[in-house]
Amino acid sequence: MATTLSDQELQRQLGDPRANLRHPLARPVVWAVLICLLSFIGWAAWAHIAVVTHGEGRVIPVSRIQSIQSLEGGIIEDLKVREGDIVDKDQLLVQLSGTRFRSAYQETQNQVQALRAAIARLQAEVLEQDSITFPESVDAQSSLAQSERELFHARREKLREATESLDHEIQMAQRRLNLIQPLVKRKAVSEMEALQL
């Protein structure tokens, strides 16, 4: 069955750009848009707005809001100003209790002393000294110095025992080697056994 096509449909199917501009729904859509636009303009011209309000507002963007807080918290010992007071530059507003800060400072000082004592002990170990020479800032009679001395002597004893153990193993290996070497020369024992010692 052969179908007959109109000239416009044939041109559209063949890809003629002029024929594509003439779509069957183009005119009704244009008329509908035009009627809506004219209706809106007519409503805006004749409609009466009953209430007009004016107001003030403030826009606060969420991304720019910042919390203001103290870097170091504490207990307020004395509040030097009251609400509504006029303050000057560099005027003291609040006095915080120093207990927390003093205790943190003392703790840090104790850590510094412990590290200085440990450094003195490690230097004595590395230089193979017989005793630890503590710096003036560390009290040589303190419990910290005493614990470092005990650790120094314990590590020195452990090193001595490890050295003696290694010396004993070397002596035993040398004795076994001295026993096996004559057997290797007579080819009674393989050289591999001598090398394993």
PDB file of C-alpha atoms in Angstrom:
ATOM      1  CA  MET A   1       0.000   0.000   0.000  1.00  0.00           C
ATOM      2  CA  ALA A   2       1.345   3.243  -0.989  1.00  0.00           C
ATOM      3  CA  THR A   3       0.735   6.189   1.270  1.00  0.00           C
ATOM      4  CA  THR A   4       0.537   9.626  -0.113  1.00  0.00           C
ATOM      5  CA  LEU A   5       2.375  12.343   1.701  1.00  0.00           C
ATOM      6  CA  SER A   6       1.807  16.010   1.405  1.00  0.00           C
ATOM      7  CA  ASP A   7       4.615  18.190   0.166  1.00  0.00           C
ATOM      8  CA  GLN A   8       5.263  19.582   3.656  1.00  0.00           C
ATOM      9  CA  GLU A   9       5.455  16.143   5.297  1.00  0.00           C
ATOM     10  CA  LEU A  10       7.760  14.881   2.555  1.00  0.00           C
ATOM     11  CA  GLN A  11      10.074  17.890   2.974  1.00  0.00           C
ATOM     12  CA  ARG A  12      10.103  17.394   6.789  1.00  0.00           C
ATOM     13  CA  GLN A  13      11.034  13.707   6.455  1.00  0.00           C
ATOM     14  CA  LEU A  14      13.814  14.546   4.004  1.00  0.00           C
ATOM     15  CA  GLY A  15      15.266  17.050   6.508  1.00  0.00           C
ATOM     16  CA  ASP A  16      14.453  20.351   4.866  1.00  0.00           C
ATOM     17  CA  PRO A  17      15.170  23.040   7.553  1.00  0.00           C
ATOM     18  CA  ARG A  18      12.391  25.295   6.289  1.00  0.00           C
ATOM     19  CA  ALA A  19       9.833  22.521   6.730  1.00  0.00           C
ATOM     20  CA  ASN A  20      10.952  21.858  10.330  1.00  0.00           C
ATOM     21  CA  LEU A  21      10.078  25.415  11.266  1.00  0.00           C
ATOM     22  CA  ARG A  22       6.444  24.776  10.459  1.00  0.00           C
ATOM     23  CA  HIS A  23       5.407  22.301  13.130  1.00  0.00           C
ATOM     24  CA  PRO A  24       1.660  21.568  13.369  1.00  0.00           C
ATOM     25  CA  LEU A  25       1.559  22.577  17.077  1.00  0.00           C
ATOM     26  CA  ALA A  26       3.616  25.755  16.698  1.00  0.00           C
ATOM     27  CA  ARG A  27       0.695  28.106  16.049  1.00  0.00           C
ATOM     28  CA  PRO A  28      -1.584  26.895  18.874  1.00  0.00           C
ATOM     29  CA  VAL A  29       1.293  27.130  21.400  1.00  0.00           C
ATOM     30  CA  VAL A  30       2.167  30.659  20.311  1.00  0.00           C
ATOM     31  CA  TRP A  31      -1.507  31.701  20.575  1.00  0.00           C
ATOM     32  CA  ALA A  32      -1.804  30.138  24.067  1.00  0.00           C
ATOM     33  CA  VAL A  33       1.301  31.963  25.340  1.00  0.00           C
ATOM     34  CA  LEU A  34       0.071  35.234  23.859  1.00  0.00           C
ATOM     35  CA  ILE A  35      -3.371  34.882  25.494  1.00  0.00           C
ATOM     36  CA  CYS A  36      -1.790  34.117  28.911  1.00  0.00           C
ATOM     37  CA  LEU A  37       0.505  37.117  28.648  1.00  0.00           C
ATOM     38  CA  LEU A  38      -2.325  39.474  27.683  1.00  0.00           C
ATOM     39  CA  SER A  39      -4.498  38.085  30.514  1.00  0.00           C
ATOM     40  CA  PHE A  40      -1.784  38.779  33.079  1.00  0.00           C
ATOM     41  CA  ILE A  41      -1.227  42.324  31.795  1.00  0.00           C
ATOM     42  CA  GLY A  42      -5.005  42.957  31.893  1.00  0.00           C
ATOM     43  CA  TRP A  43      -5.288  41.620  35.462  1.00  0.00           C
ATOM     44  CA  ALA A  44      -2.333  43.778  36.611  1.00  0.00           C
ATOM     45  CA  ALA A  45      -3.965  46.886  35.081  1.00  0.00           C
ATOM     46  CA  TRP A  46      -7.490  46.427  36.510  1.00  0.00           C
ATOM     47  CA  ALA A  47      -6.902  44.485  39.764  1.00  0.00           C
ATOM     48  CA  HIS A  48      -6.985  46.439  43.012  1.00  0.00           C
ATOM     49  CA  ILE A  49      -4.666  45.457  45.897  1.00  0.00           C
ATOM     50  CA  ALA A  50      -6.491  45.892  49.186  1.00  0.00           C
ATOM     51  CA  VAL A  51      -3.603  45.916  51.686  1.00  0.00           C
ATOM     52  CA  VAL A  52      -0.048  47.177  51.328  1.00  0.00           C
ATOM     53  CA  THR A  53       2.380  46.552  54.170  1.00  0.00           C
ATOM     54  CA  HIS A  54       5.821  47.890  54.784  1.00  0.00           C
ATOM     55  CA  GLY A  55       8.303  46.360  57.173  1.00  0.00           C
ATOM     56  CA  GLU A  56      11.905  46.456  58.162  1.00  0.00           C
ATOM     57  CA  GLY A  57      14.047  43.403  58.229  1.00  0.00           C
ATOM     58  CA  ARG A  58      17.601  42.296  58.617  1.00  0.00           C
ATOM     59  CA  VAL A  59      19.281  39.587  56.600  1.00  0.00           C
ATOM     60  CA  ILE A  60      21.739  37.472  58.563  1.00  0.00           C
ATOM     61  CA  PRO A  61      23.565  34.958  56.409  1.00  0.00           C
ATOM     62  CA  VAL A  62      24.094  31.672  58.215  1.00  0.00           C
ATOM     63  CA  SER A  63      27.583  31.101  56.814  1.00  0.00           C
ATOM     64  CA  ARG A  64      28.964  34.325  58.355  1.00  0.00           C
ATOM     65  CA  ILE A  65      27.672  33.874  61.924  1.00  0.00           C
ATOM     66  CA  GLN A  66      30.549  33.189  64.282  1.00  0.00           C
ATOM     67  CA  SER A  67      30.496  32.175  67.909  1.00  0.00           C
ATOM     68  CA  ILE A  68      32.697  34.291  70.116  1.00  0.00           C
ATOM     69  CA  GLN A  69      34.258  32.398  72.969  1.00  0.00           C
ATOM     70  CA  SER A  70      37.357  32.382  75.080  1.00  0.00           C
ATOM     71  CA  LEU A  71      40.295  30.299  73.929  1.00  0.00           C
ATOM     72  CA  GLU A  72      41.051  29.377  77.520  1.00  0.00           C
ATOM     73  CA  GLY A  73      38.084  28.869  79.776  1.00  0.00           C
ATOM     74  CA  GLY A  74      38.202  29.368  83.500  1.00  0.00           C
ATOM     75  CA  ILE A  75      36.359  30.286  86.641  1.00  0.00           C
ATOM     76  CA  ILE A  76      35.450  33.969  86.950  1.00  0.00           C
ATOM     77  CA  GLU A  77      36.949  35.367  90.119  1.00  0.00           C
ATOM     78  CA  ASP A  78      35.810  38.974  89.673  1.00  0.00           C
ATOM     79  CA  LEU A  79      33.617  40.712  87.103  1.00  0.00           C
ATOM     80  CA  LYS A  80      34.910  44.282  86.720  1.00  0.00           C
ATOM     81  CA  VAL A  81      32.086  45.747  84.566  1.00  0.00           C
ATOM     82  CA  ARG A  82      28.297  45.617  84.508  1.00  0.00           C
ATOM     83  CA  GLU A  83      25.808  45.726  81.665  1.00  0.00           C
ATOM     84  CA  GLY A  84      25.555  49.222  80.210  1.00  0.00           C
ATOM     85  CA  ASP A  85      28.988  50.380  81.484  1.00  0.00           C
ATOM     86  CA  ILE A  86      31.178  52.297  79.059  1.00  0.00           C
ATOM     87  CA  VAL A  87      34.580  50.666  78.795  1.00  0.00           C
ATOM     88  CA  ASP A  88      37.925  51.994  77.634  1.00  0.00           C
ATOM     89  CA  LYS A  89      40.515  50.320  75.485  1.00  0.00           C
ATOM     90  CA  ASP A  90      42.707  47.882  77.468  1.00  0.00           C
ATOM     91  CA  GLN A  91      40.392  48.080  80.499  1.00  0.00           C
ATOM     92  CA  LEU A  92      40.257  44.919  82.585  1.00  0.00           C
ATOM     93  CA  LEU A  93      36.777  43.421  82.210  1.00  0.00           C
ATOM     94  CA  VAL A  94      36.986  40.032  83.914  1.00  0.00           C
ATOM     95  CA  GLN A  95      39.483  38.443  86.259  1.00  0.00           C
ATOM     96  CA  LEU A  96      39.759  34.670  86.014  1.00  0.00           C
ATOM     97  CA  SER A  97      40.853  32.388  88.826  1.00  0.00           C
ATOM     98  CA  GLY A  98      44.496  31.418  88.365  1.00  0.00           C
ATOM     99  CA  THR A  99      44.264  27.986  90.021  1.00  0.00           C
ATOM    100  CA  ARG A 100      43.835  26.046  86.799  1.00  0.00           C
ATOM    101  CA  PHE A 101      46.614  27.926  85.026  1.00  0.00           C
ATOM    102  CA  ARG A 102      49.018  27.558  87.971  1.00  0.00           C
ATOM    103  CA  SER A 103      48.393  23.808  88.145  1.00  0.00           C
ATOM    104  CA  ALA A 104      48.956  23.448  84.366  1.00  0.00           C
ATOM    105  CA  TYR A 105      52.179  25.457  84.680  1.00  0.00           C
ATOM    106  CA  GLN A 106      53.386  23.309  87.592  1.00  0.00           C
ATOM    107  CA  GLU A 107      52.586  20.126  85.671  1.00  0.00           C
ATOM    108  CA  THR A 108      54.604  21.365  82.695  1.00  0.00           C
ATOM    109  CA  GLN A 109      57.509  22.278  84.987  1.00  0.00           C
ATOM    110  CA  ASN A 110      57.460  18.757  86.448  1.00  0.00           C
ATOM    111  CA  GLN A 111      57.561  17.271  82.947  1.00  0.00           C
ATOM    112  CA  VAL A 112      60.528  19.491  82.079  1.00  0.00           C
ATOM    113  CA  GLN A 113      62.395  18.323  85.193  1.00  0.00           C
ATOM    114  CA  ALA A 114      61.635  14.669  84.389  1.00  0.00           C
ATOM    115  CA  LEU A 115      62.929  15.112  80.845  1.00  0.00           C
ATOM    116  CA  ARG A 116      66.117  16.828  82.049  1.00  0.00           C
ATOM    117  CA  ALA A 117      66.781  13.970  84.485  1.00  0.00           C
ATOM    118  CA  ALA A 118      66.136  11.394  81.737  1.00  0.00           C
ATOM    119  CA  ILE A 119      68.525  13.236  79.388  1.00  0.00           C
ATOM    120  CA  ALA A 120      71.238  13.215  82.066  1.00  0.00           C
ATOM    121  CA  ARG A 121      70.734   9.439  82.568  1.00  0.00           C
ATOM    122  CA  LEU A 122      70.826   8.711  78.828  1.00  0.00           C
ATOM    123  CA  GLN A 123      73.996  10.780  78.397  1.00  0.00           C
ATOM    124  CA  ALA A 124      75.645   8.809  81.216  1.00  0.00           C
ATOM    125  CA  GLU A 125      74.627   5.546  79.530  1.00  0.00           C
ATOM    126  CA  VAL A 126      75.878   6.576  76.095  1.00  0.00           C
ATOM    127  CA  LEU A 127      79.186   7.911  77.442  1.00  0.00           C
ATOM    128  CA  GLU A 128      79.543   4.795  79.654  1.00  0.00           C
ATOM    129  CA  GLN A 129      79.979   6.862  82.798  1.00  0.00           C
ATOM    130  CA  ASP A 130      79.887   5.278  86.264  1.00  0.00           C
ATOM    131  CA  SER A 131      77.305   7.733  87.610  1.00  0.00           C
ATOM    132  CA  ILE A 132      74.800  10.316  86.442  1.00  0.00           C
ATOM    133  CA  THR A 133      75.676  14.005  86.559  1.00  0.00           C
ATOM    134  CA  PHE A 134      72.403  15.887  86.907  1.00  0.00           C
ATOM    135  CA  PRO A 135      72.099  19.533  85.788  1.00  0.00           C
ATOM    136  CA  GLU A 136      71.728  22.216  88.465  1.00  0.00           C
ATOM    137  CA  SER A 137      68.007  22.582  87.755  1.00  0.00           C
ATOM    138  CA  VAL A 138      67.394  18.979  88.915  1.00  0.00           C
ATOM    139  CA  ASP A 139      67.705  18.286  92.654  1.00  0.00           C
ATOM    140  CA  ALA A 140      70.099  15.333  92.970  1.00  0.00           C
ATOM    141  CA  GLN A 141      68.372  14.196  96.180  1.00  0.00           C
ATOM    142  CA  SER A 142      64.830  14.214  94.765  1.00  0.00           C
ATOM    143  CA  SER A 143      62.763  11.091  94.176  1.00  0.00           C
ATOM    144  CA  LEU A 144      62.970  11.805  90.434  1.00  0.00           C
ATOM    145  CA  ALA A 145      66.777  11.708  90.516  1.00  0.00           C
ATOM    146  CA  GLN A 146      66.686   8.564  92.682  1.00  0.00           C
ATOM    147  CA  SER A 147      64.383   6.746  90.221  1.00  0.00           C
ATOM    148  CA  GLU A 148      66.657   7.731  87.309  1.00  0.00           C
ATOM    149  CA  ARG A 149      69.682   6.371  89.253  1.00  0.00           C
ATOM    150  CA  GLU A 150      67.869   3.082  89.887  1.00  0.00           C
ATOM    151  CA  LEU A 151      66.946   2.818  86.209  1.00  0.00           C
ATOM    152  CA  PHE A 152      70.554   3.651  85.250  1.00  0.00           C
ATOM    153  CA  HIS A 153      71.954   0.861  87.467  1.00  0.00           C
ATOM    154  CA  ALA A 154      69.291  -1.645  86.323  1.00  0.00           C
ATOM    155  CA  ARG A 155      70.048  -0.967  82.664  1.00  0.00           C
ATOM    156  CA  ARG A 156      73.792  -1.089  83.316  1.00  0.00           C
ATOM    157  CA  GLU A 157      73.358  -4.492  85.019  1.00  0.00           C
ATOM    158  CA  LYS A 158      71.198  -5.777  82.167  1.00  0.00           C
ATOM    159  CA  LEU A 159      73.836  -4.677  79.638  1.00  0.00           C
ATOM    160  CA  ARG A 160      76.584  -6.369  81.670  1.00  0.00           C
ATOM    161  CA  GLU A 161      74.598  -9.628  81.838  1.00  0.00           C
ATOM    162  CA  ALA A 162      73.862  -9.535  78.099  1.00  0.00           C
ATOM    163  CA  THR A 163      77.574  -8.929  77.365  1.00  0.00           C
ATOM    164  CA  GLU A 164      78.622 -11.815  79.627  1.00  0.00           C
ATOM    165  CA  SER A 165      76.068 -14.105  77.984  1.00  0.00           C
ATOM    166  CA  LEU A 166      77.338 -13.219  74.504  1.00  0.00           C
ATOM    167  CA  ASP A 167      80.972 -13.711  75.604  1.00  0.00           C
ATOM    168  CA  HIS A 168      80.070 -17.132  77.018  1.00  0.00           C
ATOM    169  CA  GLU A 169      78.332 -18.119  73.753  1.00  0.00           C
ATOM    170  CA  ILE A 170      81.376 -16.994  71.751  1.00  0.00           C
ATOM    171  CA  GLN A 171      83.671 -19.057  74.009  1.00  0.00           C
ATOM    172  CA  MET A 172      81.452 -22.135  73.608  1.00  0.00           C
ATOM    173  CA  ALA A 173      81.337 -21.705  69.825  1.00  0.00           C
ATOM    174  CA  GLN A 174      85.134 -21.312  69.738  1.00  0.00           C
ATOM    175  CA  ARG A 175      85.590 -24.506  71.784  1.00  0.00           C
ATOM    176  CA  ARG A 176      83.246 -26.431  69.455  1.00  0.00           C
ATOM    177  CA  LEU A 177      85.108 -25.087  66.457  1.00  0.00           C
ATOM    178  CA  ASN A 178      88.445 -26.156  67.973  1.00  0.00           C
ATOM    179  CA  LEU A 179      87.031 -29.677  68.433  1.00  0.00           C
ATOM    180  CA  ILE A 180      85.579 -29.915  64.903  1.00  0.00           C
ATOM    181  CA  GLN A 181      88.525 -28.419  62.941  1.00  0.00           C
ATOM    182  CA  PRO A 182      90.744 -31.518  63.282  1.00  0.00           C
ATOM    183  CA  LEU A 183      87.805 -33.674  62.157  1.00  0.00           C
ATOM    184  CA  VAL A 184      87.270 -31.411  59.136  1.00  0.00           C
ATOM    185  CA  LYS A 185      90.951 -31.751  58.192  1.00  0.00           C
ATOM    186  CA  ARG A 186      90.617 -35.564  58.270  1.00  0.00           C
ATOM    187  CA  LYS A 187      87.328 -35.212  56.341  1.00  0.00           C
ATOM    188  CA  ALA A 188      85.431 -37.010  59.078  1.00  0.00           C
ATOM    189  CA  VAL A 189      83.027 -34.035  59.336  1.00  0.00           C
ATOM    190  CA  SER A 190      81.841 -31.780  56.548  1.00  0.00           C
ATOM    191  CA  GLU A 191      82.920 -28.134  56.414  1.00  0.00           C
ATOM    192  CA  MET A 192      79.260 -27.124  56.663  1.00  0.00           C
ATOM    193  CA  GLU A 193      79.144 -28.232  60.277  1.00  0.00           C
ATOM    194  CA  ALA A 194      82.156 -26.071  61.054  1.00  0.00           C
ATOM    195  CA  LEU A 195      80.564 -23.101  59.304  1.00  0.00           C
ATOM    196  CA  GLN A 196      77.334 -23.531  61.268  1.00  0.00           C
ATOM    197  CA  LEU A 197      79.222 -22.893  64.478  1.00  0.00           C
TER     198      LEU A 197
END
